[in-house]
Amino acid sequence: MRKKVWLDSYPANIPAEIDGCPFSSLPELIDATVRKFADKPAFSNLGQTLSFAELDRLSRDFAAFLQGLAGVARGDRVAIMLPNLLQYPVALFGILRAGMTVVNVNPLYTARELRVQLEDSGAKAIIVVENFARTLQEALPGLAIEHVITTQIGDLLPAPKRWLVNFVVKHVKKMVPAWRIDKACSFNEALADGARSEFASVTIAPDDLAFLQYTGGTTGIAKGAMLTHGNLLANLEQVSLWISASFREGREIAIAPLPMYHIFCLTATLGFMKWGSLTVLIANPRDLPGLVKELGRWQFSVLTGVNTLFNALLNTPGFEKLDFSALKVVVGGGAAVQESVARRWQEVTGSHLTEAYGLTETSPGVCCTPLGDPWNGSIGLPVTSTEVSIRDDDFRTLPLWDGQGDIAQHTGEICVRGPQVMRGYWNKPEETAKVIEDGWLKTGDVGHMNARGYITLTDRKKDMILVSGFNVYPNEIENIVTMHPGVEECAVVGVPDEQCGEAVKLIIVRKDPRLSKDDVVKYCHAQLTGYKRPRHIEFRDTLPKTAIGKILRRELRDAAAS
Amino acid sequence: MNDTIDRWQAADGSWLEMRPMRPDDEAGVKQSLNTLSAKARRNRFFGSIAEFSDAAVRRLVVVDLEKEYVLVVVRRAGEGEGEGEGEVPIAGGRFVEDDEQAECSFSLLIGDAWQGQGIGRRLLKALVREASLRGLRTMRGDVLADNRAMLQLARSLHFALADGEQGDGVVQIVRQLPDAASTRWRGFVRKVLRK
Ligand SMILES: CC(C)(COP(=O)(O)OP(=O)(O)OC[C@H]1O[C@@H](n2cnc3c(N)ncnc32)[C@H](O)[C@@H]1OP(=O)(O)O)[C@@H](O)C(=O)NCCC(=O)NCCS
C-alpha cells in the first residue's frame, strides 16, 4: 500500500482517521442532538423558527404516522418532493426515525422524470408540496405509491400567518395548478394522526439504508445510490472535522441556499445540526435580492453554495453591504470554484472560500481544501479516513505528479475508498460492478495528485455537462428530443456559460421542416426540469460527421462557442 | 458465395457469417439499424437518431472500395427460407483510410441481442488484419468515454488511449498495425493449423 502522502499536508488539528462513531444510525444522532439542544433553534424558514424540541416532537409524530400506514413497513422507501421548507427536516427525520429509507426528489421534476425515480425506487409513500401535486398526479398511474401526503407552503407557520401564506400562494399568486389525488392526506392531518398514535422506536444498524439518492446515470437511466446510515454518519463527521475547528456548540448560524434534496446540502445540514447550529432554509435562492435581504437578518457564520451562486451574490446590489463579521466558513461544492470568484469573495466578504469535491456516490465529501488555503486550482486533500488513488485504464496506480516530465503519465481516473462510499446502485448490480472494484469507487473524473497529496481535476472523462453544479447527461436529453416526431437527429453539447459554468446546447436536424424553436422549447419544458433544458437551440441541415459517420461533437461545441 | 471471411455457430445455435458488405444488403441493414436501442445508436454515431432514412442507410452501405473496408455479419435464417433472402445483418464493422497518412479509423456495431458473444472481437480482429494487409500503419477509433465495453475490447486488442484531449465525452484509441508480411505469415500459419 502506497503511503498516504496527503496526511503530511493535513493541518495540525485534523486527524488521519475518524476514531469510531458514537452513533450507529442517524436517528441515534437525531435523538442525542434534540435532547442536548432542546431549547435552541434548529431550523428557520419564512420567518418561522423550530426549536430542536419542536423538531423532535413533529418528526416523531410524522414517524408514528408513517408507522401506522397500511402497507408501509420498516425498510420501505418514502419519497420527499419539497423545496426548502420547515416540512423538509420534519419529514426527513420522521422517515429516518421510522426506520424507512428516504428518496429525495427534485420538486421541479417533470412527471416523466418523477415517474422514473418513483418506479425505480418502489416508493410506497410520498410527501409533496401542493404546488407540485399536479405533476405527481400525472406520474402516479401504475406506480406502487399507496399514500400521498400533501402540504401547503405555510403549513408549519403559526395560525394567522399560515392561513395568509397558504391563501396568497394558492389564490393570489396562483402558484398551485389544480390537482386531484384521491388517496391524498394533508401533512397537518398526518401530524395530528401521528400525535395520537404511539411512536415505536426502531433499532437501526449502520449498514441499513438511509437514502436512495438518485443520480441521472450516464446511461440515461436514473440510478439510486444506496447510502447507509453508516455512510452518512461517517461523511458528516469527516467533513465536519475538516471545517468546524472554530465552531461553538449551539451558537452557529448556517445558511442553506441549496436545495435539501441535493446531497451536498443534505450532509452539510446534518453536520451543522450535530453542532446544535441553526440552519436557515432558503426556499428560493433564485430570488437573489430576496436572498440578500434574508442574509441581512442573520449574524450568519456558515454558508454553503456553488460557484454560480457565489458569483450571482457578488453581482447582487446590497450584498457587499452585509455584515460578514461572524462569517467563519464558506464551502463551495458541486462544481469547481473559479479563481476570479474566489478572489472577489475574499475581497468583498473578508472570508475564505473553501472548496469541496464529492459525488452522490460518496455521501458526498471526498476532498476539501484546507481552511484558509489560497485558491490554487486544486480540489484539495482527501478528507479524514479517505483514500484517493489515481488509476490508469488497467486500474494500476499512477505515480504522483512531481512537476517534471509528461503530466499525462500521471493523469488518470480518481478512485475513492472510505466509509462514505455507497453500497451500490439500487437493483443495478451490473452498474455497481462497473464503478466499484476492490472497494474502490471509480468516479469517472480525471485528474492528478501531487507529491503533497493535492488533487487537481483535469478533464472530465464522463459524457456530462455541469450546469451550476448539477450533472446533465447529454444522452438523456438527446433521447427525449428524438422522441419528438419532428426530429430526425440531434446532439447535445455543453458550451461555456458566464453564469452557470456550462450551458446545454441542442442541435437538431429536422424531419418536419415546420418544427420551430418554440415547439422545441415547449416540448423540453414539459419533459425536462429547468437545469436540463437547452439554453441554446440550433437547427441544421446535417450534423458534421467524421468519415466513418460519427458526429463531431467537438466541432458542434466549438462552433457554438465562437 | 465465396466471399465469406468467417463462419461460426452462435450461442443460440444459429449460423453466423462474416463477409464484406454488398449493395443488396441495404434493405436488411436498414431494418436492423432501425431496431437498435438508443444506447447502441448513440455509442456508434455519438448522437441520437430517431430513424435511419434511406439516404443515411445508403451512405453506410455503398462503399468506396478504394478507401473503405466494410464487413457485415449475417445470420442465416432457418431452413426452408431461400439463400440470400434468409440473411439478416446482425453486426458490422468498418474502417476508412486517411487520405494522407497510412492510417485508418474504425467503428463497430453489434445488434443489441448479439452483444457480448465475441462478435465485436472477431470483427475488430478482421479489420486489423485487412488494414495491415493494405499496408496501413496505424488504426484509430473515436469512442464515447462511457463506452466501457468498446474500450475494454479495444484494450484487449492492444489499443491504447491516444494523447491529446478529444473532449466532449469522446476519447480516441490508437494502435500500430503489424506489417503486411507478418500478418500474411500469421494467416498462413493459422490456415495450416486449422487443416
Ligand atoms: C462495443 C461492442 C462493439 C462490443 O462488441 P461485442 O460483440 O458486444 O463484444 P465481445 O463479445 O466481442 O467482447 C469482447 C470484449 O469486450 C469487452 N466487453 C464486451 N461487453 C462488455 C461489457 N458490457 N462491459 C465491459 N466489457 C465488455 C470484454 O473485454 C470482452 O472480452 P471478454 O469476452 O474476453 O471478456 C458492441 O457492444 C457494440 O456494438 N455496441 C454498440 C455500438 C458501439 O458501441 N460501437 C463502438 C463504437 S466504435
PDB file of N, CA and C in Angstrom, chain A residues 44-106:
ATOM      1  N   SER A  44     -34.966  27.490  10.504  1.00  0.00           N
ATOM      2  CA  SER A  44     -35.773  28.682  10.319  1.00  0.00           C
ATOM      3  C   SER A  44     -36.092  28.837   8.841  1.00  0.00           C
ATOM      4  N   ASN A  45     -37.318  29.283   8.580  1.00  0.00           N
ATOM      5  CA  ASN A  45     -37.756  29.418   7.193  1.00  0.00           C
ATOM      6  C   ASN A  45     -39.000  30.282   7.165  1.00  0.00           C
ATOM      7  N   LEU A  46     -39.087  31.194   6.214  1.00  0.00           N
ATOM      8  CA  LEU A  46     -40.240  32.084   6.074  1.00  0.00           C
ATOM      9  C   LEU A  46     -40.591  32.782   7.381  1.00  0.00           C
ATOM     10  N   GLY A  47     -39.573  33.163   8.110  1.00  0.00           N
ATOM     11  CA  GLY A  47     -39.820  33.917   9.338  1.00  0.00           C
ATOM     12  C   GLY A  47     -40.251  33.085  10.527  1.00  0.00           C
ATOM     13  N   GLN A  48     -40.272  31.781  10.375  1.00  0.00           N
ATOM     14  CA  GLN A  48     -40.683  30.936  11.497  1.00  0.00           C
ATOM     15  C   GLN A  48     -39.516  30.032  11.897  1.00  0.00           C
ATOM     16  N   THR A  49     -39.326  29.847  13.210  1.00  0.00           N
ATOM     17  CA  THR A  49     -38.214  29.027  13.665  1.00  0.00           C
ATOM     18  C   THR A  49     -38.716  27.852  14.494  1.00  0.00           C
ATOM     19  N   LEU A  50     -38.162  26.676  14.210  1.00  0.00           N
ATOM     20  CA  LEU A  50     -38.477  25.493  15.011  1.00  0.00           C
ATOM     21  C   LEU A  50     -37.313  25.230  15.949  1.00  0.00           C
ATOM     22  N   SER A  51     -37.631  24.958  17.214  1.00  0.00           N
ATOM     23  CA  SER A  51     -36.551  24.574  18.125  1.00  0.00           C
ATOM     24  C   SER A  51     -36.276  23.083  17.946  1.00  0.00           C
ATOM     25  N   PHE A  52     -35.163  22.642  18.519  1.00  0.00           N
ATOM     26  CA  PHE A  52     -34.857  21.217  18.436  1.00  0.00           C
ATOM     27  C   PHE A  52     -35.951  20.392  19.099  1.00  0.00           C
ATOM     28  N   ALA A  53     -36.517  20.916  20.199  1.00  0.00           N
ATOM     29  CA  ALA A  53     -37.582  20.175  20.879  1.00  0.00           C
ATOM     30  C   ALA A  53     -38.808  20.042  19.982  1.00  0.00           C
ATOM     31  N   GLU A  54     -39.133  21.132  19.275  1.00  0.00           N
ATOM     32  CA  GLU A  54     -40.288  21.054  18.365  1.00  0.00           C
ATOM     33  C   GLU A  54     -40.006  20.108  17.194  1.00  0.00           C
ATOM     34  N   LEU A  55     -38.791  20.195  16.699  1.00  0.00           N
ATOM     35  CA  LEU A  55     -38.407  19.302  15.611  1.00  0.00           C
ATOM     36  C   LEU A  55     -38.531  17.849  16.068  1.00  0.00           C
ATOM     37  N   ASP A  56     -38.119  17.619  17.299  1.00  0.00           N
ATOM     38  CA  ASP A  56     -38.206  16.291  17.899  1.00  0.00           C
ATOM     39  C   ASP A  56     -39.656  15.806  17.899  1.00  0.00           C
ATOM     40  N   ARG A  57     -40.531  16.657  18.422  1.00  0.00           N
ATOM     41  CA  ARG A  57     -41.932  16.257  18.556  1.00  0.00           C
ATOM     42  C   ARG A  57     -42.569  16.033  17.179  1.00  0.00           C
ATOM     43  N   LEU A  58     -42.386  16.995  16.289  1.00  0.00           N
ATOM     44  CA  LEU A  58     -43.038  16.892  14.978  1.00  0.00           C
ATOM     45  C   LEU A  58     -42.519  15.700  14.166  1.00  0.00           C
ATOM     46  N   SER A  59     -41.211  15.488  14.201  1.00  0.00           N
ATOM     47  CA  SER A  59     -40.687  14.397  13.389  1.00  0.00           C
ATOM     48  C   SER A  59     -41.068  13.041  13.992  1.00  0.00           C
ATOM     49  N   ARG A  60     -41.189  12.993  15.308  1.00  0.00           N
ATOM     50  CA  ARG A  60     -41.703  11.785  15.953  1.00  0.00           C
ATOM     51  C   ARG A  60     -43.148  11.519  15.540  1.00  0.00           C
ATOM     52  N   ASP A  61     -43.934  12.596  15.540  1.00  0.00           N
ATOM     53  CA  ASP A  61     -45.328  12.446  15.124  1.00  0.00           C
ATOM     54  C   ASP A  61     -45.406  11.933  13.692  1.00  0.00           C
ATOM     55  N   PHE A  62     -44.542  12.506  12.862  1.00  0.00           N
ATOM     56  CA  PHE A  62     -44.577  12.077  11.461  1.00  0.00           C
ATOM     57  C   PHE A  62     -44.148  10.611  11.350  1.00  0.00           C
ATOM     58  N   ALA A  63     -43.133  10.243  12.152  1.00  0.00           N
ATOM     59  CA  ALA A  63     -42.678   8.848  12.149  1.00  0.00           C
ATOM     60  C   ALA A  63     -43.803   7.926  12.604  1.00  0.00           C
ATOM     61  N   ALA A  64     -44.503   8.325  13.669  1.00  0.00           N
ATOM     62  CA  ALA A  64     -45.586   7.491  14.188  1.00  0.00           C
ATOM     63  C   ALA A  64     -46.679   7.343  13.135  1.00  0.00           C
ATOM     64  N   PHE A  65     -46.954   8.443  12.431  1.00  0.00           N
ATOM     65  CA  PHE A  65     -47.960   8.391  11.363  1.00  0.00           C
ATOM     66  C   PHE A  65     -47.547   7.384  10.286  1.00  0.00           C
ATOM     67  N   LEU A  66     -46.272   7.459   9.873  1.00  0.00           N
ATOM     68  CA  LEU A  66     -45.793   6.538   8.827  1.00  0.00           C
ATOM     69  C   LEU A  66     -45.882   5.094   9.298  1.00  0.00           C
ATOM     70  N   GLN A  67     -45.521   4.894  10.568  1.00  0.00           N
ATOM     71  CA  GLN A  67     -45.555   3.523  11.085  1.00  0.00           C
ATOM     72  C   GLN A  67     -46.967   2.957  11.087  1.00  0.00           C
ATOM     73  N   GLY A  68     -47.944   3.857  11.196  1.00  0.00           N
ATOM     74  CA  GLY A  68     -49.327   3.396  11.248  1.00  0.00           C
ATOM     75  C   GLY A  68     -49.952   3.181   9.873  1.00  0.00           C
ATOM     76  N   LEU A  69     -49.242   3.556   8.818  1.00  0.00           N
ATOM     77  CA  LEU A  69     -49.832   3.436   7.485  1.00  0.00           C
ATOM     78  C   LEU A  69     -49.921   1.983   7.051  1.00  0.00           C
ATOM     79  N   ALA A  70     -51.063   1.656   6.454  1.00  0.00           N
ATOM     80  CA  ALA A  70     -51.241   0.284   5.970  1.00  0.00           C
ATOM     81  C   ALA A  70     -50.302   0.026   4.808  1.00  0.00           C
ATOM     82  N   GLY A  71     -49.664  -1.103   4.834  1.00  0.00           N
ATOM     83  CA  GLY A  71     -48.842  -1.485   3.689  1.00  0.00           C
ATOM     84  C   GLY A  71     -47.487  -0.829   3.648  1.00  0.00           C
ATOM     85  N   VAL A  72     -47.143  -0.023   4.662  1.00  0.00           N
ATOM     86  CA  VAL A  72     -45.818   0.592   4.691  1.00  0.00           C
ATOM     87  C   VAL A  72     -45.077   0.040   5.906  1.00  0.00           C
ATOM     88  N   ALA A  73     -43.915  -0.529   5.656  1.00  0.00           N
ATOM     89  CA  ALA A  73     -43.187  -1.146   6.756  1.00  0.00           C
ATOM     90  C   ALA A  73     -41.790  -0.582   6.825  1.00  0.00           C
ATOM     91  N   ARG A  74     -41.138  -0.893   7.874  1.00  0.00           N
ATOM     92  CA  ARG A  74     -39.747  -0.556   8.061  1.00  0.00           C
ATOM     93  C   ARG A  74     -38.931  -0.990   6.829  1.00  0.00           C
ATOM     94  N   GLY A  75     -38.003  -0.171   6.403  1.00  0.00           N
ATOM     95  CA  GLY A  75     -37.193  -0.513   5.229  1.00  0.00           C
ATOM     96  C   GLY A  75     -37.826  -0.063   3.916  1.00  0.00           C
ATOM     97  N   ASP A  76     -39.108   0.285   3.954  1.00  0.00           N
ATOM     98  CA  ASP A  76     -39.750   0.759   2.724  1.00  0.00           C
ATOM     99  C   ASP A  76     -39.243   2.151   2.369  1.00  0.00           C
ATOM    100  N   ARG A  77     -39.382   2.492   1.106  1.00  0.00           N
ATOM    101  CA  ARG A  77     -38.942   3.798   0.653  1.00  0.00           C
ATOM    102  C   ARG A  77     -40.067   4.822   0.720  1.00  0.00           C
ATOM    103  N   VAL A  78     -39.727   5.998   1.208  1.00  0.00           N
ATOM    104  CA  VAL A  78     -40.685   7.098   1.258  1.00  0.00           C
ATOM    105  C   VAL A  78     -40.027   8.307   0.587  1.00  0.00           C
ATOM    106  N   ALA A  79     -40.744   8.894  -0.375  1.00  0.00           N
ATOM    107  CA  ALA A  79     -40.157   9.987  -1.148  1.00  0.00           C
ATOM    108  C   ALA A  79     -40.529  11.349  -0.573  1.00  0.00           C
ATOM    109  N   ILE A  80     -39.596  12.299  -0.715  1.00  0.00           N
ATOM    110  CA  ILE A  80     -39.856  13.685  -0.321  1.00  0.00           C
ATOM    111  C   ILE A  80     -39.732  14.542  -1.574  1.00  0.00           C
ATOM    112  N   MET A  81     -40.768  15.296  -1.871  1.00  0.00           N
ATOM    113  CA  MET A  81     -40.749  16.176  -3.042  1.00  0.00           C
ATOM    114  C   MET A  81     -41.090  17.580  -2.567  1.00  0.00           C
ATOM    115  N   LEU A  82     -40.117  18.220  -1.940  1.00  0.00           N
ATOM    116  CA  LEU A  82     -40.353  19.518  -1.306  1.00  0.00           C
ATOM    117  C   LEU A  82     -39.201  20.473  -1.590  1.00  0.00           C
ATOM    118  N   PRO A  83     -39.504  21.748  -1.684  1.00  0.00           N
ATOM    119  CA  PRO A  83     -38.424  22.734  -1.659  1.00  0.00           C
ATOM    120  C   PRO A  83     -37.969  22.910  -0.205  1.00  0.00           C
ATOM    121  N   ASN A  84     -37.039  23.816   0.028  1.00  0.00           N
ATOM    122  CA  ASN A  84     -36.563  24.025   1.401  1.00  0.00           C
ATOM    123  C   ASN A  84     -37.617  24.728   2.259  1.00  0.00           C
ATOM    124  N   LEU A  85     -38.413  23.918   2.932  1.00  0.00           N
ATOM    125  CA  LEU A  85     -39.421  24.419   3.871  1.00  0.00           C
ATOM    126  C   LEU A  85     -39.181  23.724   5.199  1.00  0.00           C
ATOM    127  N   LEU A  86     -39.809  24.213   6.248  1.00  0.00           N
ATOM    128  CA  LEU A  86     -39.661  23.547   7.551  1.00  0.00           C
ATOM    129  C   LEU A  86     -40.160  22.106   7.492  1.00  0.00           C
ATOM    130  N   GLN A  87     -41.103  21.850   6.581  1.00  0.00           N
ATOM    131  CA  GLN A  87     -41.613  20.478   6.460  1.00  0.00           C
ATOM    132  C   GLN A  87     -40.509  19.507   6.058  1.00  0.00           C
ATOM    133  N   TYR A  88     -39.464  20.035   5.407  1.00  0.00           N
ATOM    134  CA  TYR A  88     -38.414  19.125   4.920  1.00  0.00           C
ATOM    135  C   TYR A  88     -37.735  18.378   6.073  1.00  0.00           C
ATOM    136  N   PRO A  89     -37.114  19.103   7.014  1.00  0.00           N
ATOM    137  CA  PRO A  89     -36.464  18.353   8.096  1.00  0.00           C
ATOM    138  C   PRO A  89     -37.446  17.506   8.901  1.00  0.00           C
ATOM    139  N   VAL A  90     -38.670  17.969   9.046  1.00  0.00           N
ATOM    140  CA  VAL A  90     -39.650  17.181   9.800  1.00  0.00           C
ATOM    141  C   VAL A  90     -39.901  15.846   9.096  1.00  0.00           C
ATOM    142  N   ALA A  91     -40.143  15.915   7.795  1.00  0.00           N
ATOM    143  CA  ALA A  91     -40.406  14.691   7.036  1.00  0.00           C
ATOM    144  C   ALA A  91     -39.166  13.811   6.994  1.00  0.00           C
ATOM    145  N   LEU A  92     -38.031  14.446   6.737  1.00  0.00           N
ATOM    146  CA  LEU A  92     -36.766  13.713   6.632  1.00  0.00           C
ATOM    147  C   LEU A  92     -36.486  12.910   7.908  1.00  0.00           C
ATOM    148  N   PHE A  93     -36.540  13.613   9.036  1.00  0.00           N
ATOM    149  CA  PHE A  93     -36.233  12.933  10.290  1.00  0.00           C
ATOM    150  C   PHE A  93     -37.323  11.935  10.651  1.00  0.00           C
ATOM    151  N   GLY A  94     -38.555  12.259  10.287  1.00  0.00           N
ATOM    152  CA  GLY A  94     -39.659  11.333  10.540  1.00  0.00           C
ATOM    153  C   GLY A  94     -39.433  10.007   9.823  1.00  0.00           C
ATOM    154  N   ILE A  95     -39.086  10.100   8.560  1.00  0.00           N
ATOM    155  CA  ILE A  95     -38.880   8.878   7.771  1.00  0.00           C
ATOM    156  C   ILE A  95     -37.725   8.059   8.351  1.00  0.00           C
ATOM    157  N   LEU A  96     -36.624   8.755   8.657  1.00  0.00           N
ATOM    158  CA  LEU A  96     -35.457   8.043   9.184  1.00  0.00           C
ATOM    159  C   LEU A  96     -35.769   7.406  10.531  1.00  0.00           C
ATOM    160  N   ARG A  97     -36.482   8.143  11.383  1.00  0.00           N
ATOM    161  CA  ARG A  97     -36.791   7.611  12.708  1.00  0.00           C
ATOM    162  C   ARG A  97     -37.733   6.416  12.632  1.00  0.00           C
ATOM    163  N   ALA A  98     -38.558   6.385  11.581  1.00  0.00           N
ATOM    164  CA  ALA A  98     -39.469   5.253  11.417  1.00  0.00           C
ATOM    165  C   ALA A  98     -38.753   4.039  10.818  1.00  0.00           C
ATOM    166  N   GLY A  99     -37.443   4.188  10.579  1.00  0.00           N
ATOM    167  CA  GLY A  99     -36.666   3.065  10.043  1.00  0.00           C
ATOM    168  C   GLY A  99     -36.889   2.863   8.549  1.00  0.00           C
ATOM    169  N   MET A 100     -37.377   3.908   7.896  1.00  0.00           N
ATOM    170  CA  MET A 100     -37.617   3.800   6.455  1.00  0.00           C
ATOM    171  C   MET A 100     -36.519   4.529   5.682  1.00  0.00           C
ATOM    172  N   THR A 101     -36.538   4.360   4.368  1.00  0.00           N
ATOM    173  CA  THR A 101     -35.486   4.921   3.531  1.00  0.00           C
ATOM    174  C   THR A 101     -36.007   6.140   2.776  1.00  0.00           C
ATOM    175  N   VAL A 102     -35.225   7.203   2.793  1.00  0.00           N
ATOM    176  CA  VAL A 102     -35.636   8.453   2.162  1.00  0.00           C
ATOM    177  C   VAL A 102     -35.245   8.452   0.678  1.00  0.00           C
ATOM    178  N   VAL A 103     -36.203   8.824  -0.157  1.00  0.00           N
ATOM    179  CA  VAL A 103     -35.890   9.060  -1.572  1.00  0.00           C
ATOM    180  C   VAL A 103     -36.108  10.549  -1.813  1.00  0.00           C
ATOM    181  N   ASN A 104     -35.037  11.294  -2.011  1.00  0.00           N
ATOM    182  CA  ASN A 104     -35.169  12.733  -2.260  1.00  0.00           C
ATOM    183  C   ASN A 104     -35.478  12.977  -3.725  1.00  0.00           C
ATOM    184  N   VAL A 105     -36.505  13.785  -3.964  1.00  0.00           N
ATOM    185  CA  VAL A 105     -36.910  14.062  -5.338  1.00  0.00           C
ATOM    186  C   VAL A 105     -36.826  15.562  -5.593  1.00  0.00           C
ATOM    187  N   ASN A 106     -36.261  15.924  -6.708  1.00  0.00           N
ATOM    188  CA  ASN A 106     -36.237  17.325  -7.106  1.00  0.00           C
ATOM    189  C   ASN A 106     -37.683  17.774  -7.355  1.00  0.00           C
TER     190      ASN A 106
END
